Amino acid sequence: VLASNKRLSSAFTEKLIIQTAEPSSVSLDNPSPLVTTLEDLGGDPGLMEGIGALKTNYAFSLADYNAIPKKLTFHLEAMLSLLKEGDRGFLNVYLNDNLVFSTDLHDKTSFNGDIELKPYLLTKNNSLVVEMRFHGAGGICKEGFSNFFGFIDTKTSNLVFSGEKVNEFYNFFNYP
């Protein structure tokens, strides 16, 4: 009875006629977190090398999760080259062009940590950028050319989606 005249005519107005509505059996509380690796988001396990800002972008959509999370955690595992005396290096994480995490890379050859991402920064389509910024001591080519190497492990780095915010307003936000 999907092709009934009443239903078809209501589809082209501001109101849709629904005869019965039944509550969903799907629980809004998601006790088990949903884990998505960076590889699942299309990230390639590539070596980044050079000077200045070395960036990798990971895109994801809230439509894939069908909800806005109560808590979103980014677990990052990266290996990097050791900085020389006087070099400056930073690891920065951006969510939708907002800096959410920054750390100094002195005396570090790896990074393994969890970064809390604020749910209010999320949009329907999101961009998570990991930036390794390197500036050699004494300028680019003075005192010999120095280069920086960084590697993000896309198999073990992941996004952890926990819980769902209750949405009191019904809309098409979570639909692709």
N, C-alpha and C. Protein backbone atom coordinates (compact mmCIF):
# COMPACT_ATOMS: atom_id res chain seq x y z
N VAL A 1 0.84 -1.19 0.00
CA VAL A 1 0.00 0.00 0.00
C VAL A 1 0.88 1.25 0.00
N LEU A 2 2.14 1.10 -0.41
CA LEU A 2 3.03 2.25 -0.49
C LEU A 2 2.59 3.24 -1.56
N ALA A 3 1.89 2.77 -2.57
CA ALA A 3 1.49 3.63 -3.67
C ALA A 3 0.08 4.19 -3.48
N SER A 4 -0.38 4.28 -2.23
CA SER A 4 -1.73 4.82 -2.03
C SER A 4 -1.73 6.30 -2.39
N ASN A 5 -2.89 6.76 -2.86
CA ASN A 5 -3.02 8.14 -3.33
C ASN A 5 -2.75 9.14 -2.22
N LYS A 6 -3.25 8.87 -1.02
CA LYS A 6 -3.05 9.77 0.12
C LYS A 6 -1.56 9.90 0.45
N ARG A 7 -0.85 8.78 0.48
CA ARG A 7 0.57 8.78 0.85
C ARG A 7 1.41 9.50 -0.20
N LEU A 8 1.12 9.25 -1.48
CA LEU A 8 1.88 9.90 -2.55
C LEU A 8 1.65 11.41 -2.56
N SER A 9 0.42 11.84 -2.35
CA SER A 9 0.15 13.28 -2.37
C SER A 9 0.76 13.96 -1.13
N SER A 10 0.86 13.26 -0.02
CA SER A 10 1.45 13.86 1.18
C SER A 10 2.97 13.94 1.09
N ALA A 11 3.58 13.16 0.22
CA ALA A 11 5.04 13.18 0.09
C ALA A 11 5.55 14.47 -0.51
N PHE A 12 4.70 15.23 -1.18
CA PHE A 12 5.11 16.47 -1.83
C PHE A 12 4.62 17.70 -1.07
N THR A 13 4.30 17.53 0.20
CA THR A 13 3.90 18.65 1.04
C THR A 13 4.84 18.71 2.23
N GLU A 14 4.56 19.61 3.16
CA GLU A 14 5.41 19.75 4.34
C GLU A 14 5.12 18.67 5.38
N LYS A 15 4.06 17.90 5.20
CA LYS A 15 3.68 16.88 6.16
C LYS A 15 3.59 15.53 5.47
N LEU A 16 3.96 14.48 6.19
CA LEU A 16 3.85 13.12 5.68
C LEU A 16 2.88 12.36 6.58
N ILE A 17 1.92 11.70 6.00
CA ILE A 17 0.92 10.98 6.78
C ILE A 17 1.47 9.62 7.16
N ILE A 18 1.48 9.34 8.47
CA ILE A 18 1.92 8.05 8.99
C ILE A 18 0.77 7.48 9.80
N GLN A 19 0.38 6.24 9.50
CA GLN A 19 -0.77 5.67 10.17
C GLN A 19 -0.42 5.15 11.56
N THR A 20 0.72 4.45 11.71
CA THR A 20 1.12 3.95 13.02
C THR A 20 2.60 4.20 13.24
N ALA A 21 2.94 4.45 14.49
CA ALA A 21 4.34 4.63 14.86
C ALA A 21 4.65 3.70 16.02
N GLU A 22 5.72 2.95 15.89
CA GLU A 22 6.10 2.01 16.94
C GLU A 22 7.48 2.38 17.45
N PRO A 23 7.68 2.27 18.75
CA PRO A 23 9.01 2.61 19.29
C PRO A 23 10.07 1.63 18.79
N SER A 24 11.23 2.14 18.57
CA SER A 24 12.33 1.32 18.07
C SER A 24 12.86 0.42 19.18
N SER A 25 13.31 -0.75 18.80
CA SER A 25 13.88 -1.67 19.79
C SER A 25 15.38 -1.43 19.96
N VAL A 26 15.93 -0.47 19.21
CA VAL A 26 17.35 -0.18 19.31
C VAL A 26 17.60 0.70 20.52
N SER A 27 18.54 0.30 21.35
CA SER A 27 18.86 1.05 22.55
C SER A 27 19.68 2.29 22.20
N LEU A 28 19.38 3.42 22.84
CA LEU A 28 20.17 4.63 22.62
C LEU A 28 21.49 4.58 23.36
N ASP A 29 21.54 3.83 24.43
CA ASP A 29 22.80 3.67 25.16
C ASP A 29 23.61 2.56 24.51
N ASN A 30 24.74 2.92 23.98
CA ASN A 30 25.61 1.95 23.32
C ASN A 30 26.71 1.57 24.31
N PRO A 31 26.58 0.44 25.01
CA PRO A 31 27.56 0.10 26.04
C PRO A 31 28.93 -0.24 25.46
N SER A 32 28.97 -0.79 24.27
CA SER A 32 30.26 -1.15 23.71
C SER A 32 30.71 -0.07 22.73
N PRO A 33 31.92 0.45 22.88
CA PRO A 33 32.37 1.49 21.95
C PRO A 33 32.62 0.93 20.56
N LEU A 34 32.43 1.77 19.58
CA LEU A 34 32.67 1.42 18.19
C LEU A 34 34.06 1.93 17.82
N VAL A 35 34.95 1.03 17.40
CA VAL A 35 36.33 1.38 17.08
C VAL A 35 36.53 1.31 15.57
N THR A 36 37.04 2.41 15.00
CA THR A 36 37.33 2.49 13.58
C THR A 36 38.80 2.86 13.40
N THR A 37 39.55 2.00 12.72
CA THR A 37 40.97 2.30 12.51
C THR A 37 41.12 3.36 11.43
N LEU A 38 42.28 4.01 11.43
CA LEU A 38 42.56 5.01 10.39
C LEU A 38 42.65 4.35 9.02
N GLU A 39 43.03 3.09 9.00
CA GLU A 39 43.06 2.34 7.75
C GLU A 39 41.64 2.18 7.19
N ASP A 40 40.65 1.94 8.08
CA ASP A 40 39.26 1.84 7.66
C ASP A 40 38.74 3.16 7.11
N LEU A 41 39.32 4.27 7.55
CA LEU A 41 38.92 5.59 7.06
C LEU A 41 39.61 5.95 5.75
N GLY A 42 40.42 5.03 5.24
CA GLY A 42 41.09 5.27 3.97
C GLY A 42 42.51 5.78 4.11
N GLY A 43 43.06 5.71 5.32
CA GLY A 43 44.42 6.17 5.54
C GLY A 43 45.45 5.18 5.04
N ASP A 44 46.46 5.67 4.36
CA ASP A 44 47.55 4.83 3.87
C ASP A 44 48.72 4.89 4.83
N PRO A 45 49.31 3.74 5.15
CA PRO A 45 50.47 3.74 6.04
C PRO A 45 51.72 4.20 5.28
N GLY A 46 51.87 5.50 5.15
CA GLY A 46 53.01 6.03 4.39
C GLY A 46 53.96 6.80 5.28
N LEU A 47 55.19 6.86 4.85
CA LEU A 47 56.23 7.60 5.56
C LEU A 47 56.16 9.06 5.13
N MET A 48 56.14 9.96 6.12
CA MET A 48 56.17 11.39 5.82
C MET A 48 57.59 11.86 6.09
N GLU A 49 58.14 12.62 5.15
CA GLU A 49 59.49 13.13 5.37
C GLU A 49 59.61 14.52 4.78
N GLY A 50 60.49 15.32 5.40
CA GLY A 50 60.73 16.65 4.89
C GLY A 50 60.91 17.65 6.00
N ILE A 51 60.65 18.91 5.67
CA ILE A 51 60.73 20.00 6.64
C ILE A 51 59.43 20.77 6.60
N GLY A 52 59.18 21.56 7.62
CA GLY A 52 57.94 22.33 7.69
C GLY A 52 56.80 21.48 8.20
N ALA A 53 55.61 21.69 7.63
CA ALA A 53 54.41 20.98 8.08
C ALA A 53 54.18 19.74 7.24
N LEU A 54 54.23 18.58 7.87
CA LEU A 54 53.94 17.31 7.22
C LEU A 54 52.56 16.86 7.72
N LYS A 55 51.57 16.87 6.83
CA LYS A 55 50.18 16.64 7.24
C LYS A 55 49.59 15.41 6.58
N THR A 56 48.71 14.76 7.32
CA THR A 56 47.90 13.67 6.80
C THR A 56 46.46 13.92 7.24
N ASN A 57 45.53 13.78 6.29
CA ASN A 57 44.12 14.06 6.56
C ASN A 57 43.32 12.75 6.55
N TYR A 58 42.47 12.60 7.56
CA TYR A 58 41.56 11.46 7.64
C TYR A 58 40.14 12.01 7.71
N ALA A 59 39.31 11.65 6.74
CA ALA A 59 37.94 12.15 6.67
C ALA A 59 36.97 11.07 7.17
N PHE A 60 35.97 11.51 7.93
CA PHE A 60 34.92 10.60 8.37
C PHE A 60 33.61 11.36 8.48
N SER A 61 32.52 10.63 8.38
CA SER A 61 31.20 11.23 8.41
C SER A 61 30.42 10.68 9.61
N LEU A 62 29.62 11.52 10.23
CA LEU A 62 28.77 11.05 11.32
C LEU A 62 27.66 10.15 10.81
N ALA A 63 27.38 10.21 9.52
CA ALA A 63 26.37 9.32 8.93
C ALA A 63 26.82 7.86 9.04
N ASP A 64 28.14 7.63 9.09
CA ASP A 64 28.65 6.27 9.24
C ASP A 64 28.32 5.71 10.62
N TYR A 65 28.19 6.59 11.61
CA TYR A 65 27.88 6.17 12.98
C TYR A 65 26.40 6.31 13.30
N ASN A 66 25.68 7.08 12.50
CA ASN A 66 24.26 7.32 12.67
C ASN A 66 23.91 7.98 13.99
N ALA A 67 24.85 8.76 14.55
CA ALA A 67 24.58 9.46 15.80
C ALA A 67 25.70 10.45 16.09
N ILE A 68 25.45 11.31 17.07
CA ILE A 68 26.49 12.19 17.58
C ILE A 68 27.00 11.54 18.87
N PRO A 69 28.31 11.35 19.01
CA PRO A 69 28.82 10.61 20.18
C PRO A 69 28.80 11.45 21.45
N LYS A 70 28.69 10.75 22.58
CA LYS A 70 28.89 11.41 23.87
C LYS A 70 30.38 11.63 24.10
N LYS A 71 31.19 10.68 23.62
CA LYS A 71 32.63 10.75 23.80
C LYS A 71 33.31 10.21 22.54
N LEU A 72 34.31 10.93 22.04
CA LEU A 72 35.06 10.50 20.88
C LEU A 72 36.54 10.62 21.22
N THR A 73 37.24 9.49 21.14
CA THR A 73 38.65 9.44 21.49
C THR A 73 39.46 9.04 20.27
N PHE A 74 40.56 9.75 20.05
CA PHE A 74 41.47 9.45 18.96
C PHE A 74 42.73 8.83 19.56
N HIS A 75 42.96 7.55 19.26
CA HIS A 75 44.17 6.86 19.72
C HIS A 75 45.19 6.93 18.59
N LEU A 76 46.35 7.53 18.88
CA LEU A 76 47.36 7.74 17.86
C LEU A 76 48.66 7.05 18.24
N GLU A 77 49.17 6.26 17.30
CA GLU A 77 50.48 5.63 17.45
C GLU A 77 51.33 6.06 16.26
N ALA A 78 52.47 6.70 16.57
CA ALA A 78 53.35 7.22 15.52
C ALA A 78 54.80 7.00 15.91
N MET A 79 55.63 6.80 14.89
CA MET A 79 57.08 6.70 15.08
C MET A 79 57.70 7.90 14.35
N LEU A 80 58.77 8.44 14.91
CA LEU A 80 59.39 9.61 14.32
C LEU A 80 60.88 9.63 14.57
N SER A 81 61.57 10.44 13.77
CA SER A 81 63.02 10.54 13.92
C SER A 81 63.35 11.45 15.11
N LEU A 82 64.48 11.18 15.72
CA LEU A 82 64.93 11.94 16.88
C LEU A 82 65.44 13.31 16.42
N LEU A 83 65.02 14.36 17.11
CA LEU A 83 65.44 15.70 16.76
C LEU A 83 66.86 15.96 17.26
N LYS A 84 67.62 16.72 16.46
CA LYS A 84 68.97 17.11 16.86
C LYS A 84 68.89 18.31 17.80
N GLU A 85 69.99 18.61 18.41
CA GLU A 85 70.08 19.76 19.31
C GLU A 85 69.72 21.03 18.53
N GLY A 86 68.79 21.81 19.04
CA GLY A 86 68.38 23.06 18.40
C GLY A 86 67.22 22.92 17.43
N ASP A 87 66.90 21.70 17.01
CA ASP A 87 65.75 21.49 16.12
C ASP A 87 64.46 21.72 16.90
N ARG A 88 63.41 22.10 16.19
CA ARG A 88 62.09 22.27 16.80
C ARG A 88 61.11 21.35 16.09
N GLY A 89 60.35 20.59 16.87
CA GLY A 89 59.37 19.68 16.29
C GLY A 89 58.13 19.58 17.17
N PHE A 90 56.98 19.53 16.52
CA PHE A 90 55.71 19.46 17.25
C PHE A 90 54.79 18.47 16.55
N LEU A 91 53.95 17.83 17.34
CA LEU A 91 52.89 16.98 16.83
C LEU A 91 51.58 17.69 17.13
N ASN A 92 50.82 18.02 16.10
CA ASN A 92 49.55 18.73 16.24
C ASN A 92 48.43 17.89 15.65
N VAL A 93 47.26 17.94 16.30
CA VAL A 93 46.07 17.26 15.81
C VAL A 93 44.96 18.30 15.69
N TYR A 94 44.33 18.33 14.51
CA TYR A 94 43.25 19.27 14.22
C TYR A 94 41.97 18.50 13.91
N LEU A 95 40.87 18.95 14.46
CA LEU A 95 39.55 18.42 14.11
C LEU A 95 38.77 19.56 13.47
N ASN A 96 38.46 19.43 12.19
CA ASN A 96 37.74 20.46 11.44
C ASN A 96 38.41 21.83 11.58
N ASP A 97 39.74 21.84 11.37
CA ASP A 97 40.57 23.05 11.42
C ASP A 97 40.69 23.67 12.81
N ASN A 98 40.30 22.95 13.86
CA ASN A 98 40.47 23.41 15.23
C ASN A 98 41.58 22.60 15.89
N LEU A 99 42.58 23.29 16.42
CA LEU A 99 43.68 22.60 17.11
C LEU A 99 43.14 21.98 18.39
N VAL A 100 43.22 20.64 18.51
CA VAL A 100 42.70 19.95 19.69
C VAL A 100 43.81 19.34 20.54
N PHE A 101 45.03 19.24 19.96
CA PHE A 101 46.14 18.65 20.70
C PHE A 101 47.46 19.11 20.09
N SER A 102 48.44 19.37 20.95
CA SER A 102 49.78 19.73 20.50
C SER A 102 50.79 19.26 21.55
N THR A 103 51.91 18.71 21.08
CA THR A 103 52.96 18.29 22.00
C THR A 103 54.32 18.50 21.34
N ASP A 104 55.31 18.74 22.18
CA ASP A 104 56.68 18.93 21.72
C ASP A 104 57.30 17.56 21.45
N LEU A 105 58.13 17.46 20.41
CA LEU A 105 58.71 16.17 20.03
C LEU A 105 60.16 16.00 20.47
N HIS A 106 60.67 16.87 21.34
CA HIS A 106 62.04 16.72 21.81
C HIS A 106 62.19 15.43 22.61
N ASP A 107 63.28 14.74 22.38
CA ASP A 107 63.62 13.49 23.08
C ASP A 107 62.57 12.40 22.90
N LYS A 108 61.85 12.41 21.79
CA LYS A 108 60.84 11.38 21.52
C LYS A 108 61.14 10.73 20.18
N THR A 109 61.01 9.43 20.14
CA THR A 109 61.11 8.70 18.87
C THR A 109 59.79 8.02 18.54
N SER A 110 58.82 8.16 19.43
CA SER A 110 57.48 7.60 19.18
C SER A 110 56.45 8.37 19.99
N PHE A 111 55.22 8.25 19.56
CA PHE A 111 54.09 8.82 20.31
C PHE A 111 53.01 7.76 20.35
N ASN A 112 52.49 7.53 21.54
CA ASN A 112 51.42 6.57 21.75
C ASN A 112 50.49 7.17 22.81
N GLY A 113 49.33 7.66 22.37
CA GLY A 113 48.45 8.28 23.35
C GLY A 113 47.04 8.44 22.85
N ASP A 114 46.16 8.77 23.81
CA ASP A 114 44.75 9.00 23.52
C ASP A 114 44.46 10.49 23.58
N ILE A 115 43.72 10.99 22.60
CA ILE A 115 43.38 12.39 22.51
C ILE A 115 41.86 12.50 22.51
N GLU A 116 41.32 13.22 23.48
CA GLU A 116 39.88 13.41 23.56
C GLU A 116 39.45 14.47 22.55
N LEU A 117 38.49 14.12 21.70
CA LEU A 117 37.95 15.07 20.72
C LEU A 117 36.59 15.54 21.24
N LYS A 118 36.39 16.84 21.24
CA LYS A 118 35.14 17.41 21.76
C LYS A 118 34.00 17.21 20.76
N PRO A 119 32.90 16.59 21.19
CA PRO A 119 31.78 16.34 20.27
C PRO A 119 31.17 17.60 19.67
N TYR A 120 31.28 18.75 20.35
CA TYR A 120 30.68 19.97 19.81
C TYR A 120 31.45 20.50 18.60
N LEU A 121 32.65 19.98 18.33
CA LEU A 121 33.41 20.37 17.15
C LEU A 121 33.05 19.56 15.91
N LEU A 122 32.23 18.53 16.10
CA LEU A 122 31.88 17.65 14.99
C LEU A 122 30.82 18.28 14.09
N THR A 123 30.94 17.98 12.81
CA THR A 123 29.94 18.36 11.83
C THR A 123 29.50 17.07 11.12
N LYS A 124 28.65 17.20 10.13
CA LYS A 124 28.21 16.00 9.42
C LYS A 124 29.39 15.30 8.76
N ASN A 125 30.24 16.04 8.05
CA ASN A 125 31.45 15.50 7.43
C ASN A 125 32.65 16.14 8.12
N ASN A 126 33.57 15.30 8.61
CA ASN A 126 34.65 15.77 9.46
C ASN A 126 36.02 15.51 8.85
N SER A 127 36.96 16.33 9.27
CA SER A 127 38.34 16.22 8.83
C SER A 127 39.24 16.15 10.06
N LEU A 128 39.99 15.07 10.19
CA LEU A 128 40.95 14.90 11.28
C LEU A 128 42.34 14.95 10.66
N VAL A 129 43.11 15.96 11.03
CA VAL A 129 44.43 16.18 10.44
C VAL A 129 45.50 15.96 11.51
N VAL A 130 46.47 15.11 11.17
CA VAL A 130 47.65 14.91 12.03
C VAL A 130 48.80 15.61 11.34
N GLU A 131 49.42 16.53 12.06
CA GLU A 131 50.51 17.33 11.50
C GLU A 131 51.77 17.13 12.35
N MET A 132 52.85 16.81 11.68
CA MET A 132 54.17 16.79 12.32
C MET A 132 54.93 17.98 11.75
N ARG A 133 55.22 18.95 12.60
CA ARG A 133 55.87 20.17 12.16
C ARG A 133 57.33 20.15 12.60
N PHE A 134 58.23 20.38 11.63
CA PHE A 134 59.67 20.31 11.90
C PHE A 134 60.37 21.53 11.32
N HIS A 135 61.23 22.13 12.13
CA HIS A 135 62.09 23.22 11.70
C HIS A 135 63.50 22.94 12.21
N GLY A 136 64.44 22.82 11.28
CA GLY A 136 65.83 22.53 11.64
C GLY A 136 66.50 23.72 12.31
N ALA A 137 67.53 23.44 13.10
CA ALA A 137 68.28 24.49 13.79
C ALA A 137 69.03 25.34 12.78
N GLY A 138 69.05 26.64 12.98
CA GLY A 138 69.83 27.53 12.12
C GLY A 138 69.30 27.69 10.72
N GLY A 139 68.04 27.51 10.48
CA GLY A 139 67.48 27.67 9.13
C GLY A 139 67.44 26.35 8.39
N ILE A 140 67.01 26.41 7.14
CA ILE A 140 66.80 25.19 6.37
C ILE A 140 68.11 24.52 5.97
N CYS A 141 69.03 25.27 5.38
CA CYS A 141 70.23 24.63 4.84
C CYS A 141 71.53 25.04 5.52
N LYS A 142 71.45 25.89 6.50
CA LYS A 142 72.67 26.23 7.24
C LYS A 142 73.10 25.01 8.05
N GLU A 143 74.34 24.88 8.31
CA GLU A 143 74.90 23.79 9.14
C GLU A 143 74.48 22.42 8.61
N GLY A 144 74.33 22.26 7.32
CA GLY A 144 73.95 20.96 6.75
C GLY A 144 72.45 20.78 6.72
N PHE A 145 72.01 20.06 5.73
CA PHE A 145 70.57 19.85 5.55
C PHE A 145 70.10 18.75 6.49
N SER A 146 69.07 19.04 7.26
CA SER A 146 68.48 18.02 8.13
C SER A 146 67.04 17.78 7.69
N ASN A 147 66.61 16.56 7.85
CA ASN A 147 65.32 16.12 7.39
C ASN A 147 64.60 15.43 8.54
N PHE A 148 63.29 15.41 8.50
CA PHE A 148 62.49 14.78 9.55
C PHE A 148 61.68 13.65 8.93
N PHE A 149 61.55 12.56 9.67
CA PHE A 149 60.78 11.40 9.22
C PHE A 149 59.70 11.10 10.26
N GLY A 150 58.50 10.81 9.79
CA GLY A 150 57.41 10.45 10.67
C GLY A 150 56.54 9.38 10.02
N PHE A 151 56.00 8.49 10.83
CA PHE A 151 55.16 7.40 10.33
C PHE A 151 53.99 7.23 11.28
N ILE A 152 52.77 7.25 10.74
CA ILE A 152 51.56 7.02 11.53
C ILE A 152 51.08 5.61 11.24
N ASP A 153 50.95 4.81 12.29
CA ASP A 153 50.50 3.42 12.14
C ASP A 153 48.98 3.43 12.00
N THR A 154 48.49 3.25 10.77
CA THR A 154 47.05 3.31 10.50
C THR A 154 46.31 2.05 10.94
N LYS A 155 47.03 0.99 11.20
CA LYS A 155 46.38 -0.25 11.65
C LYS A 155 46.05 -0.21 13.15
N THR A 156 46.88 0.48 13.94
CA THR A 156 46.66 0.52 15.39
C THR A 156 46.12 1.86 15.88
N SER A 157 46.22 2.91 15.06
CA SER A 157 45.62 4.20 15.42
C SER A 157 44.14 4.15 15.05
N ASN A 158 43.29 4.69 15.93
CA ASN A 158 41.86 4.55 15.69
C ASN A 158 41.04 5.65 16.32
N LEU A 159 39.78 5.71 15.92
CA LEU A 159 38.77 6.56 16.53
C LEU A 159 37.84 5.67 17.34
N VAL A 160 37.60 6.05 18.60
CA VAL A 160 36.72 5.27 19.47
C VAL A 160 35.47 6.11 19.75
N PHE A 161 34.34 5.62 19.25
CA PHE A 161 33.04 6.28 19.35
C PHE A 161 32.29 5.64 20.51
N SER A 162 32.00 6.43 21.57
CA SER A 162 31.33 5.87 22.76
C SER A 162 30.04 6.62 23.05
N GLY A 163 28.97 5.87 23.19
CA GLY A 163 27.68 6.45 23.57
C GLY A 163 27.06 7.28 22.46
N GLU A 164 25.84 7.70 22.69
CA GLU A 164 25.12 8.54 21.75
C GLU A 164 24.43 9.66 22.51
N LYS A 165 24.53 10.88 21.97
CA LYS A 165 23.78 11.99 22.54
C LYS A 165 22.34 11.84 22.10
N VAL A 166 21.42 12.08 23.01
CA VAL A 166 20.00 12.00 22.66
C VAL A 166 19.66 13.25 21.89
N ASN A 167 19.11 13.07 20.72
CA ASN A 167 18.72 14.18 19.87
C ASN A 167 17.23 14.40 20.01
N GLU A 168 16.84 15.56 20.56
CA GLU A 168 15.43 15.85 20.76
C GLU A 168 14.77 16.41 19.52
N PHE A 169 15.58 16.80 18.55
CA PHE A 169 15.04 17.38 17.33
C PHE A 169 15.23 16.39 16.19
N TYR A 170 14.17 16.05 15.53
CA TYR A 170 14.24 15.10 14.44
C TYR A 170 14.58 15.83 13.15
N ASN A 171 15.61 15.35 12.47
CA ASN A 171 16.03 15.97 11.22
C ASN A 171 16.78 14.93 10.40
N PHE A 172 17.33 15.34 9.28
CA PHE A 172 18.04 14.43 8.39
C PHE A 172 19.56 14.58 8.54
N PHE A 173 20.04 15.04 9.71
CA PHE A 173 21.47 15.27 9.92
C PHE A 173 22.32 14.02 9.74
N ASN A 174 21.84 12.88 10.23
CA ASN A 174 22.64 11.65 10.21
C ASN A 174 22.47 10.84 8.93
N TYR A 175 21.72 11.34 7.98
CA TYR A 175 21.55 10.61 6.73
C TYR A 175 22.60 11.08 5.73
N PRO A 176 23.15 10.17 4.95
CA PRO A 176 24.19 10.58 3.99
C PRO A 176 23.65 11.47 2.89
